[in-house]
mmCIF file of C-alpha atoms in Angstrom:
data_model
loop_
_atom_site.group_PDB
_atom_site.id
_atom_site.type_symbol
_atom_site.label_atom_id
_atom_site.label_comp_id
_atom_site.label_asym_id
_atom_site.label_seq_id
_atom_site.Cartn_x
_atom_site.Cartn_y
_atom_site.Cartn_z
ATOM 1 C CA UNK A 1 -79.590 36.130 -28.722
ATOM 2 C CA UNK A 2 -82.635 34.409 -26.244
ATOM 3 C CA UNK A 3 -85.455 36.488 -25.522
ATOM 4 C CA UNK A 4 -87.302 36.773 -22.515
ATOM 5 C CA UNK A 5 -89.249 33.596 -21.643
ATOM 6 C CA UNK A 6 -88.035 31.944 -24.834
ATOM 7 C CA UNK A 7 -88.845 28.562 -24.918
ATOM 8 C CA UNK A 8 -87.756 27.470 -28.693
ATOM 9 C CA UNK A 9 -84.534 27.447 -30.640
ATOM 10 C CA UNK A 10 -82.852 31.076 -31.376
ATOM 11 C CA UNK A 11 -83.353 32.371 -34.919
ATOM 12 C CA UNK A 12 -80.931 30.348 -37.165
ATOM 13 C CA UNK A 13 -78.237 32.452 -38.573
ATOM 14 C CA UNK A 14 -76.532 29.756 -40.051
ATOM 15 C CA UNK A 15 -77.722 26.947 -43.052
ATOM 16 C CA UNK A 16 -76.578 24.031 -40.889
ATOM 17 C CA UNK A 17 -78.429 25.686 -37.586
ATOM 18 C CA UNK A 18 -81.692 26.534 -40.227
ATOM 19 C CA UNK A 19 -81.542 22.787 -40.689
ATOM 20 C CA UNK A 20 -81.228 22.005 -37.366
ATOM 21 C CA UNK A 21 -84.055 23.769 -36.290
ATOM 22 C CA UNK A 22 -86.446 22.385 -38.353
ATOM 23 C CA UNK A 23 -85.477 18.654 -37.508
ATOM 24 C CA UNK A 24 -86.374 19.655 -33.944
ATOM 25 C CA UNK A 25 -89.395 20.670 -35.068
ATOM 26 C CA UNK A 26 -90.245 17.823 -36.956
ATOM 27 C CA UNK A 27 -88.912 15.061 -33.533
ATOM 28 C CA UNK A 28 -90.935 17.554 -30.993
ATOM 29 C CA UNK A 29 -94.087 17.250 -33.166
ATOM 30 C CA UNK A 30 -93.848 13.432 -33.418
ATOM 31 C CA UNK A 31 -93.266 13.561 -29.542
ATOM 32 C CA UNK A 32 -95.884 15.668 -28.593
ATOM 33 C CA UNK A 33 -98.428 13.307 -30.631
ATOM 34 C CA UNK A 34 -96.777 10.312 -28.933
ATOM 35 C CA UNK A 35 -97.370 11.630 -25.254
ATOM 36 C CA UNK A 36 -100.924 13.273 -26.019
ATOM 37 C CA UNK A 37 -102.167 9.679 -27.423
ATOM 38 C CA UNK A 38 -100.877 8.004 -24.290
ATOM 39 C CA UNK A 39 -102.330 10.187 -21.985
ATOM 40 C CA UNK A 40 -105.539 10.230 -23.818
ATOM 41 C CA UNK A 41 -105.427 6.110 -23.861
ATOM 42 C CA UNK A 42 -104.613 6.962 -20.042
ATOM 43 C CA UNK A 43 -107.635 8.685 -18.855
ATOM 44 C CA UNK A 44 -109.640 6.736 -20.870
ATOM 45 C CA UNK A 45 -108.368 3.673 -19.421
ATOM 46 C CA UNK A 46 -108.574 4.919 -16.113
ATOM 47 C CA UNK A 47 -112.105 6.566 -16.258
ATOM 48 C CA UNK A 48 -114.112 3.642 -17.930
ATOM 49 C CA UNK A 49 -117.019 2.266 -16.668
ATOM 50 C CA UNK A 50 -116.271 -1.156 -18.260
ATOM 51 C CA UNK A 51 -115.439 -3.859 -15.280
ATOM 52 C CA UNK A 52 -113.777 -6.801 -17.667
ATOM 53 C CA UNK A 53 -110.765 -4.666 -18.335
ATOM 54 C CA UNK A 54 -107.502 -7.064 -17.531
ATOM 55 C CA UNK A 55 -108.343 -10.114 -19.955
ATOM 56 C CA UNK A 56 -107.721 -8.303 -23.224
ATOM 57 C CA UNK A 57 -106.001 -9.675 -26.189
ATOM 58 C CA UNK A 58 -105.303 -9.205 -30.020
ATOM 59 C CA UNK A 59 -102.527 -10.302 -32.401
ATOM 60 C CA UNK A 60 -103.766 -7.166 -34.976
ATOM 61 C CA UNK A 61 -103.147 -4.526 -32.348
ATOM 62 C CA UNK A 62 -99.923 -6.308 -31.017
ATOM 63 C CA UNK A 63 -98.994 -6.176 -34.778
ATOM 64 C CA UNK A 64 -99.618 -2.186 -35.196
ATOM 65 C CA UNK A 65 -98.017 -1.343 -32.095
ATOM 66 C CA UNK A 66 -94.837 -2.656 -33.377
ATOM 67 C CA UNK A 67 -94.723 -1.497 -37.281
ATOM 68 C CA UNK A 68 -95.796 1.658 -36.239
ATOM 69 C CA UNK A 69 -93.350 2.310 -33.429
ATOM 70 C CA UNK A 70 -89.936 1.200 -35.940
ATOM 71 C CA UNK A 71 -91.463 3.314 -38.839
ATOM 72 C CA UNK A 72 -91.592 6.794 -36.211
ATOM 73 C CA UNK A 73 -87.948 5.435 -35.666
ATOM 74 C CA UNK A 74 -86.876 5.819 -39.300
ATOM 75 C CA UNK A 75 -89.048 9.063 -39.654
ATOM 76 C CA UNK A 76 -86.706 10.357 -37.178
ATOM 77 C CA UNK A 77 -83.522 8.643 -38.097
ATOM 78 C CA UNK A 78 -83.253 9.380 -41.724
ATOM 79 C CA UNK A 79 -83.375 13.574 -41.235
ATOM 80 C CA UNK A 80 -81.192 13.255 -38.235
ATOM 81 C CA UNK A 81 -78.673 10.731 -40.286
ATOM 82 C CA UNK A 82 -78.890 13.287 -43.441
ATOM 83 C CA UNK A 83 -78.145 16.732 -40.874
ATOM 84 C CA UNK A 84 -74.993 14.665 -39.060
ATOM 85 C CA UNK A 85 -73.483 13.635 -42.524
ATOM 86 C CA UNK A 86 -73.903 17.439 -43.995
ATOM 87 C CA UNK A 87 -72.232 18.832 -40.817
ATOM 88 C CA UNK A 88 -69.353 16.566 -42.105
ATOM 89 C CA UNK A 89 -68.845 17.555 -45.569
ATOM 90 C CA UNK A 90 -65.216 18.521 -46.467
ATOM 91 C CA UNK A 91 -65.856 22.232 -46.769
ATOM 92 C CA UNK A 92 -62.905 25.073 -48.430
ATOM 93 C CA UNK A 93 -62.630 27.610 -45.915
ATOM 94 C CA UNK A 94 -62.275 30.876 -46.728
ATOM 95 C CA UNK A 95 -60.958 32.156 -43.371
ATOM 96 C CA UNK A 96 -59.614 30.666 -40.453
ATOM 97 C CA UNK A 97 -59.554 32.202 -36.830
ATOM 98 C CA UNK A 98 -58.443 30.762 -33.549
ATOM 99 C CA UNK A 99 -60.654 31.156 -31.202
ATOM 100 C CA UNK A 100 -58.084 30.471 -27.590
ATOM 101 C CA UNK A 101 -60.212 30.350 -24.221
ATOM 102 C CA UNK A 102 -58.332 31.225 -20.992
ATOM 103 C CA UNK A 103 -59.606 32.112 -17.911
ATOM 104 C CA UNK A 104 -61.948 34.023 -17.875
ATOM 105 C CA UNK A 105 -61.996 35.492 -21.615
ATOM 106 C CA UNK A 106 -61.510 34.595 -24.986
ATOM 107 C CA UNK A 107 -58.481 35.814 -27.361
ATOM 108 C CA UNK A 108 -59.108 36.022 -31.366
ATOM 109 C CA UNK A 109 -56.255 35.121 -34.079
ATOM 110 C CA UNK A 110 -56.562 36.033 -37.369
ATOM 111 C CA UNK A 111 -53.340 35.085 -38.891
ATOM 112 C CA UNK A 112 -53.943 34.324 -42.542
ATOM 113 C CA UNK A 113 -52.028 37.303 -43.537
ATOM 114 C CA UNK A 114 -51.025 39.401 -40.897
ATOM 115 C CA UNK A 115 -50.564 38.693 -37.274
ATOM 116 C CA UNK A 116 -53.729 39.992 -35.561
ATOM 117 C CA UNK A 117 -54.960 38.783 -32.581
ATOM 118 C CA UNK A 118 -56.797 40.402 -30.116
ATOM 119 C CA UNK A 119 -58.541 39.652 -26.013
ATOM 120 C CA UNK A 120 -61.978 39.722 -25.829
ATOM 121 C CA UNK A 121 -63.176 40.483 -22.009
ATOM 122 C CA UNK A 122 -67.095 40.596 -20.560
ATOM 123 C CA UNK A 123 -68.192 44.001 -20.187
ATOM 124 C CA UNK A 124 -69.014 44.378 -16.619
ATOM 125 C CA UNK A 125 -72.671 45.177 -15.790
ATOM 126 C CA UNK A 126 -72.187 48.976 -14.363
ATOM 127 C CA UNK A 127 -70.085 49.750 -17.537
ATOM 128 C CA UNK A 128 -73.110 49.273 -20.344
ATOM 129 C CA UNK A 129 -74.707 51.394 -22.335
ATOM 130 C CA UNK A 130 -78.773 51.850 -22.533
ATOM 131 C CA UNK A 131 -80.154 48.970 -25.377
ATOM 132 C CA UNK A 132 -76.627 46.431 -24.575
ATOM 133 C CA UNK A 133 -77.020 42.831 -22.750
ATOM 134 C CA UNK A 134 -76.215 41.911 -19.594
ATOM 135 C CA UNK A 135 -73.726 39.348 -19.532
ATOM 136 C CA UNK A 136 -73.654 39.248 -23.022
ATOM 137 C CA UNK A 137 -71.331 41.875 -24.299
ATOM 138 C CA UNK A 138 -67.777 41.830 -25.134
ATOM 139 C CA UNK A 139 -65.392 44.671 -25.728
ATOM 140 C CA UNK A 140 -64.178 43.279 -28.614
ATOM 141 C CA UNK A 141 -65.989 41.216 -31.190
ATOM 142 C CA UNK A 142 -64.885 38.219 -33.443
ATOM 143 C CA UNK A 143 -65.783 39.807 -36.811
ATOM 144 C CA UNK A 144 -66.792 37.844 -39.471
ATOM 145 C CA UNK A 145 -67.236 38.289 -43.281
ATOM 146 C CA UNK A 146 -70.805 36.916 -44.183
ATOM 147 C CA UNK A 147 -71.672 34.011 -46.518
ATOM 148 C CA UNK A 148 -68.592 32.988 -46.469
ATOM 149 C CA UNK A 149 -67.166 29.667 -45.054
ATOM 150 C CA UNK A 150 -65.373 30.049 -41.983
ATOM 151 C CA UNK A 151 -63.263 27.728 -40.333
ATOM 152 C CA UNK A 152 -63.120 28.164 -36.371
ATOM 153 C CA UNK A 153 -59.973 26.183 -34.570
ATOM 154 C CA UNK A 154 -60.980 26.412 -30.834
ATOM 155 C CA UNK A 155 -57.764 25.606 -28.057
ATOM 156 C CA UNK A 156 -57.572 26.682 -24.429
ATOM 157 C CA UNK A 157 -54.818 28.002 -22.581
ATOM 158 C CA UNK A 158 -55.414 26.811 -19.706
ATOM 159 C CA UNK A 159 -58.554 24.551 -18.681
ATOM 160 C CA UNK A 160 -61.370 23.322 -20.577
ATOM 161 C CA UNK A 161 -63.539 25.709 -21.972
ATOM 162 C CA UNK A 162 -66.305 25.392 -24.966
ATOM 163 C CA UNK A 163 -66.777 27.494 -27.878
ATOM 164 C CA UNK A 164 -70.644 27.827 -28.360
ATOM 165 C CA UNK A 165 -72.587 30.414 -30.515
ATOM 166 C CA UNK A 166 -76.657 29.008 -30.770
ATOM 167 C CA UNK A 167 -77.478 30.826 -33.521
ATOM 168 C CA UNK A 168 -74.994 29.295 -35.833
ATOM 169 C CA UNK A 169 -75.905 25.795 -34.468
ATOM 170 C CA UNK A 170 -72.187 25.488 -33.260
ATOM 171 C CA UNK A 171 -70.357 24.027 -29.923
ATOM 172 C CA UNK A 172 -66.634 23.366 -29.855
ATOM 173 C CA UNK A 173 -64.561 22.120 -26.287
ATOM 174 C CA UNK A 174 -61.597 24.060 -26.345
ATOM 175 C CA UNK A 175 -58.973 21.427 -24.703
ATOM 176 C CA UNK A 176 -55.427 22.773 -23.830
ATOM 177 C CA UNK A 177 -52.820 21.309 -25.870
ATOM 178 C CA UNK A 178 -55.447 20.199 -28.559
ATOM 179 C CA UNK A 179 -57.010 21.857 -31.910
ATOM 180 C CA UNK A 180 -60.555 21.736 -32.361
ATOM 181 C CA UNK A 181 -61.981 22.419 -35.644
ATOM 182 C CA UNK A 182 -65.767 23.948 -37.021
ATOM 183 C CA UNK A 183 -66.948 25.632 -39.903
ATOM 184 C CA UNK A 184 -69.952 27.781 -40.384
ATOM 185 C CA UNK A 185 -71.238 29.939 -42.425
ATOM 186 C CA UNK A 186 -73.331 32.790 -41.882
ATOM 187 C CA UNK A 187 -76.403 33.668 -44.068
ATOM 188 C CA UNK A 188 -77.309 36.965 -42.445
ATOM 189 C CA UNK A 189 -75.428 40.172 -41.191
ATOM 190 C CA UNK A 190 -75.423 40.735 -37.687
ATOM 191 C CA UNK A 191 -74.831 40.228 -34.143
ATOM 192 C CA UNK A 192 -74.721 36.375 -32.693
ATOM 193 C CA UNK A 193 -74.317 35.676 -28.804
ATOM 194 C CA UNK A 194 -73.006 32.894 -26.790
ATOM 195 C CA UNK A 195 -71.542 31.723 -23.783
ATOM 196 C CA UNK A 196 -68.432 29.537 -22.571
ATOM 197 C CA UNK A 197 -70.182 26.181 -22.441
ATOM 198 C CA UNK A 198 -67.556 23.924 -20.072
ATOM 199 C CA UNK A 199 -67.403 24.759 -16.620
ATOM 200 C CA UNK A 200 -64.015 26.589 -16.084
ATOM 201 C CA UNK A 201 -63.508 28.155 -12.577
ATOM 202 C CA UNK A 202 -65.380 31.240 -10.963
ATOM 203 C CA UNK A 203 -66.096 33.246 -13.790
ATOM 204 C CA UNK A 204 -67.377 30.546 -16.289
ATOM 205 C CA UNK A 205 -70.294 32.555 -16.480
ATOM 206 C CA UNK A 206 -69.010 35.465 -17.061
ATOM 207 C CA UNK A 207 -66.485 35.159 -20.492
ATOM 208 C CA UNK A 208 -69.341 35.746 -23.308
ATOM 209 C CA UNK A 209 -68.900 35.162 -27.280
ATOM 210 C CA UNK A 210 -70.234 37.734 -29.589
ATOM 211 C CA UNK A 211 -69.827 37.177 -33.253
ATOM 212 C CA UNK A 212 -70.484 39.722 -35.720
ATOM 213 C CA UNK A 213 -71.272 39.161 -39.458
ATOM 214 C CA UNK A 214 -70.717 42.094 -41.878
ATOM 215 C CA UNK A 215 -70.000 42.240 -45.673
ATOM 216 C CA UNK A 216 -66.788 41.342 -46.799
ATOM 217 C CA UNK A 217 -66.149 45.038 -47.729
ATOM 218 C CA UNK A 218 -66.616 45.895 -43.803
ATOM 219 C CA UNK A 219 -64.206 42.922 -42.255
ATOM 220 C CA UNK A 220 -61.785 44.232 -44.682
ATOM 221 C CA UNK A 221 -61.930 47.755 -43.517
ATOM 222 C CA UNK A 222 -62.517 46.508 -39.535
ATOM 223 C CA UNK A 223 -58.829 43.935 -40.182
ATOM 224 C CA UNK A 224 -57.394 47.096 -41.277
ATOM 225 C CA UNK A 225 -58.077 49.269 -38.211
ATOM 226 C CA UNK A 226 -57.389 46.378 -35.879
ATOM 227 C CA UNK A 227 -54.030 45.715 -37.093
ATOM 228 C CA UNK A 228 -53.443 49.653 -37.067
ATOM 229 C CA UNK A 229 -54.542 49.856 -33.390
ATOM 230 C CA UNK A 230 -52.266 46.417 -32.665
ATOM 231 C CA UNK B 1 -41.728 23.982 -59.336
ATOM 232 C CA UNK B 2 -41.250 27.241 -57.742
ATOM 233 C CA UNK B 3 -43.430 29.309 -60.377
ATOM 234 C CA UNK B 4 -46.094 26.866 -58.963
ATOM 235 C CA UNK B 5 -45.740 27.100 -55.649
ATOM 236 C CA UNK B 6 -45.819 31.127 -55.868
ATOM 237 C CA UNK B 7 -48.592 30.838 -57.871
ATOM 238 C CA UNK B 8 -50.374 28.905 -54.958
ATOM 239 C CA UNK B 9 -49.053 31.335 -52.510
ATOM 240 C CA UNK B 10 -50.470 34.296 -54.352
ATOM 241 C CA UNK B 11 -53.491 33.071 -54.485
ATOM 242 C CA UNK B 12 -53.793 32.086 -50.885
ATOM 243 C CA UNK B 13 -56.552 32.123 -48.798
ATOM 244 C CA UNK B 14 -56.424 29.884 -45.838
ATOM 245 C CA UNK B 15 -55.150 26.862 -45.146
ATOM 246 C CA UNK B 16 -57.281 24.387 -47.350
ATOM 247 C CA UNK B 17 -58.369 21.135 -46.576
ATOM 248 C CA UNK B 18 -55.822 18.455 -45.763
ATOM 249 C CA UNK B 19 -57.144 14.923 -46.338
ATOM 250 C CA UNK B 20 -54.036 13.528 -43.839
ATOM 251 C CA UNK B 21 -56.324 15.706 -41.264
ATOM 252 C CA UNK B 22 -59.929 14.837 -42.202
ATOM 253 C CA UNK B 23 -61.278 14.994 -38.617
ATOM 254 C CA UNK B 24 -62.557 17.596 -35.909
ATOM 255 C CA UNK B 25 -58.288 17.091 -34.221
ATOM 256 C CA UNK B 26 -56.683 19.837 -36.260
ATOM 257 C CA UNK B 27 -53.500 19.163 -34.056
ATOM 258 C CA UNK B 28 -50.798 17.127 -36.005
ATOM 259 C CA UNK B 29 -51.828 19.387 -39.230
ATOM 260 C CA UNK B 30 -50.953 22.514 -37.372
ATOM 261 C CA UNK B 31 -47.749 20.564 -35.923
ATOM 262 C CA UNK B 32 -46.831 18.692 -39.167
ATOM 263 C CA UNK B 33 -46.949 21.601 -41.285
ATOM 264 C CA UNK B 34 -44.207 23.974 -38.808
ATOM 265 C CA UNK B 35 -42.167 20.542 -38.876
ATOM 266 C CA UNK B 36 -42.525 20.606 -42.783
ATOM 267 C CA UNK B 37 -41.599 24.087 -42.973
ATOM 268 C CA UNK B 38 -38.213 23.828 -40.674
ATOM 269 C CA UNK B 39 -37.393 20.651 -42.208
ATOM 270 C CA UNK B 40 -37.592 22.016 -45.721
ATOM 271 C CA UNK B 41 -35.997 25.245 -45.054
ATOM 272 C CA UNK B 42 -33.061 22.995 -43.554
ATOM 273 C CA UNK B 43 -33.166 20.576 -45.941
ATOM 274 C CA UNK B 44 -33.360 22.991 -49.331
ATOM 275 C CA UNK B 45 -30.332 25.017 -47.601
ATOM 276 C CA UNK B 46 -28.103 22.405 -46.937
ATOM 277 C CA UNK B 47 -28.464 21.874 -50.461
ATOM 278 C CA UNK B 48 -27.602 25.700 -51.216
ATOM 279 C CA UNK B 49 -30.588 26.222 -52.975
ATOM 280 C CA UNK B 50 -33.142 28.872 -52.533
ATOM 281 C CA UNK B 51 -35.961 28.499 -49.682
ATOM 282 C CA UNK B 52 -39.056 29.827 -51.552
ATOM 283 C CA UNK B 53 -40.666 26.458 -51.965
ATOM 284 C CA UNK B 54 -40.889 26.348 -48.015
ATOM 285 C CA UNK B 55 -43.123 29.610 -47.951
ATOM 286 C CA UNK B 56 -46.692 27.442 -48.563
ATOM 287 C CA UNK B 57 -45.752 25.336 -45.150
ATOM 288 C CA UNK B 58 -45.183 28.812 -43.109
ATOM 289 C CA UNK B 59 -48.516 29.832 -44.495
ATOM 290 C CA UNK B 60 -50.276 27.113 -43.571
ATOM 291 C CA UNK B 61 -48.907 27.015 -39.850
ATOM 292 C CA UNK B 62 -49.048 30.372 -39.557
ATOM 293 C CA UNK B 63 -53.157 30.470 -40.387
ATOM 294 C CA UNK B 64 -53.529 26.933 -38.175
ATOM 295 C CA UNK B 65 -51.294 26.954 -35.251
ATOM 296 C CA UNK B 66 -52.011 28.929 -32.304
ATOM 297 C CA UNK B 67 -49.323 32.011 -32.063
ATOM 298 C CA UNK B 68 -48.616 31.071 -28.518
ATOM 299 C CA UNK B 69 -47.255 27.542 -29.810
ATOM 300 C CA UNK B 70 -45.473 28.985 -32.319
ATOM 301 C CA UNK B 71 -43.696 31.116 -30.302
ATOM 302 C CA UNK B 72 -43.304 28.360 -27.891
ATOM 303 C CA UNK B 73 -41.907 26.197 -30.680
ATOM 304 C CA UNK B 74 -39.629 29.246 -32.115
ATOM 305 C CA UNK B 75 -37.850 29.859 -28.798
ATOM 306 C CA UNK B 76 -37.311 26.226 -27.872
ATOM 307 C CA UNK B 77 -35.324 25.961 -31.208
ATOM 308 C CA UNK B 78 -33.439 28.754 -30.727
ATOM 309 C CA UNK B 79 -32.354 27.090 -27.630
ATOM 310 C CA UNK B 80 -32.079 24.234 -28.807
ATOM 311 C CA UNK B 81 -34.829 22.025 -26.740
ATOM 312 C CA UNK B 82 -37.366 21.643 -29.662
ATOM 313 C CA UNK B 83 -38.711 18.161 -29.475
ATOM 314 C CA UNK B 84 -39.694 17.153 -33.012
ATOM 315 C CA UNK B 85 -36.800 15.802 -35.034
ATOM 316 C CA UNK B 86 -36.248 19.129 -37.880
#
């Protein structure tokens, strides 16, 4: 989840997010040496004590400032080209859960085998516990095995809602009447936050998504006790 | 035919990748596969012949669609108002 006074990308949990991440910090580094150049070439400009400033020409520099210009293009283009045709790559699922916003929660169906399906409601501020998030938690968590790839179908039943976990580098509208699909996997075990990201009434704010990566051996033993409790 | 379908049933997962479907609109494939499964379950037992066969279609609706639709879908065919042609 964000940290206090976070400025940056969360951790990546996710190889598409890792990838992501690092082609952010690769455009933000070519933009930060654009704008510190031009504001250099700025105050220069603007504190010389030459007078013959406004008669200036040269075909060499008009030449650089061109090439060099279309080249930071393709820097950019070609990792950003490579990430958006790996995000597309016809992946075999191992798992498939609808993800079904309504206002103001989410619901979970896992219905590979069984039936199981299950709400998944904000956990008010005056009912956490010491060392839980505010706004974050959910009484019920969308479980996940880890390193395996997951396919996530996101509908509404209602209005529009979106699907959004940051540290897995994934977003998904959830559009009544319509099936959205997105695949991640997760790398790492753990606990990933996010929050419905399409404005959907009052509580928009307040309908949180918490995914939780285990080992396989775990989401096994977790289905089990769901469906038991069902 | 059958030994091969329950052989692909066994070893089911989740629905795999459909390349009628390729894109982010998972819709029709949910929708196309409960058609698939009520028209082959009518059509194999008009025939008289045993319905196994349709098994791989209810598994793959069953992991896509939503279980609000299909219970949506189930009732209007019971009454009689389902609009897809089965």
């Amino acid at each position: 989840m964000a940290h206090p006074s976070q400025l940056g990308l969360q951790d990546a949990a996710s190889p598409v997010m890792e990838e992501l991440l690092h082609f952010h910090d690769h455009a933000l580094m070519i933009v930060l040496l654009i704008s510190t150049l031009v504001l250099y070439i700025i105050v220069s400009m603007v504190s010389t004590k030459l007078t013959n400033k406004y008669i200036l020409d040269s075909q060499e520099i008009e030449i650089v400032w061109t090439i060099l210009p279309a080249v930071i293009l393709i820097l950019i283009a070609l990792p950003s080209l490579r990430i958006l045709y790996l995000m597309d790559e016809i992946n075999d699922p191992h798992l498939t859960i609808k993800a079904m916003g309504h206002q103001w929660y989410w619901s979970y169906e896992y219905t590979d085998y069984e039936d199981l399906g299950f709400d998944s409601y904000m956990v008010p501020t005056q009912d956490l516990v010491p060392g839980q998030f505010r706004l974050l938690e959910t009484d019920h968590r969308m479980v996940v095995p880890m390193e395996s790839p997951i396919r996530v179908l996101v509908s509404a039943e209602d209005v529009l809602h979106s699907w959004a976990v940051p540290a897995l580098g994934v977003k998904m509208d959830a559009v009544p009447g319509r099936l959205n699909q997105t695949a991640f996997i997760v790398s790492r075990p753990g606990v990933f936050y996010g929050q419905c990201s399409e404005i959907c009434g009052a509580n928009h704010s307040f309908m949180p998504i918490v995914v939780e990566a285990v080992p396989l051996v775990h989401f096994e033993n977790w289905s089990s006790l769901m469906l038991e409790d069902a | 035919m059958a030994d091969h379908i329950e052989e692909k049933i066994k070893n089911y997962r989740t629905a795999p990748f459909d390349a009628r479907f390729p894109n982010t609109n998972q819709t029709r494939n949910c929708y196309q596969n409960y058609l698939d499964f009520h028209r082959c379950n009518k059509a194999l037992s008009d025939k008289g012949q045993e319905t196994s066969p349709c098994d791989w279609y209810q598994r793959v609706y069953k992991s896509l669609c939503p279980m609000s639709w299909v219970e949506r879908w189930d009732g209007q065919i019971e009454d009689g108002n389902f609009a897809g042609r089965v």
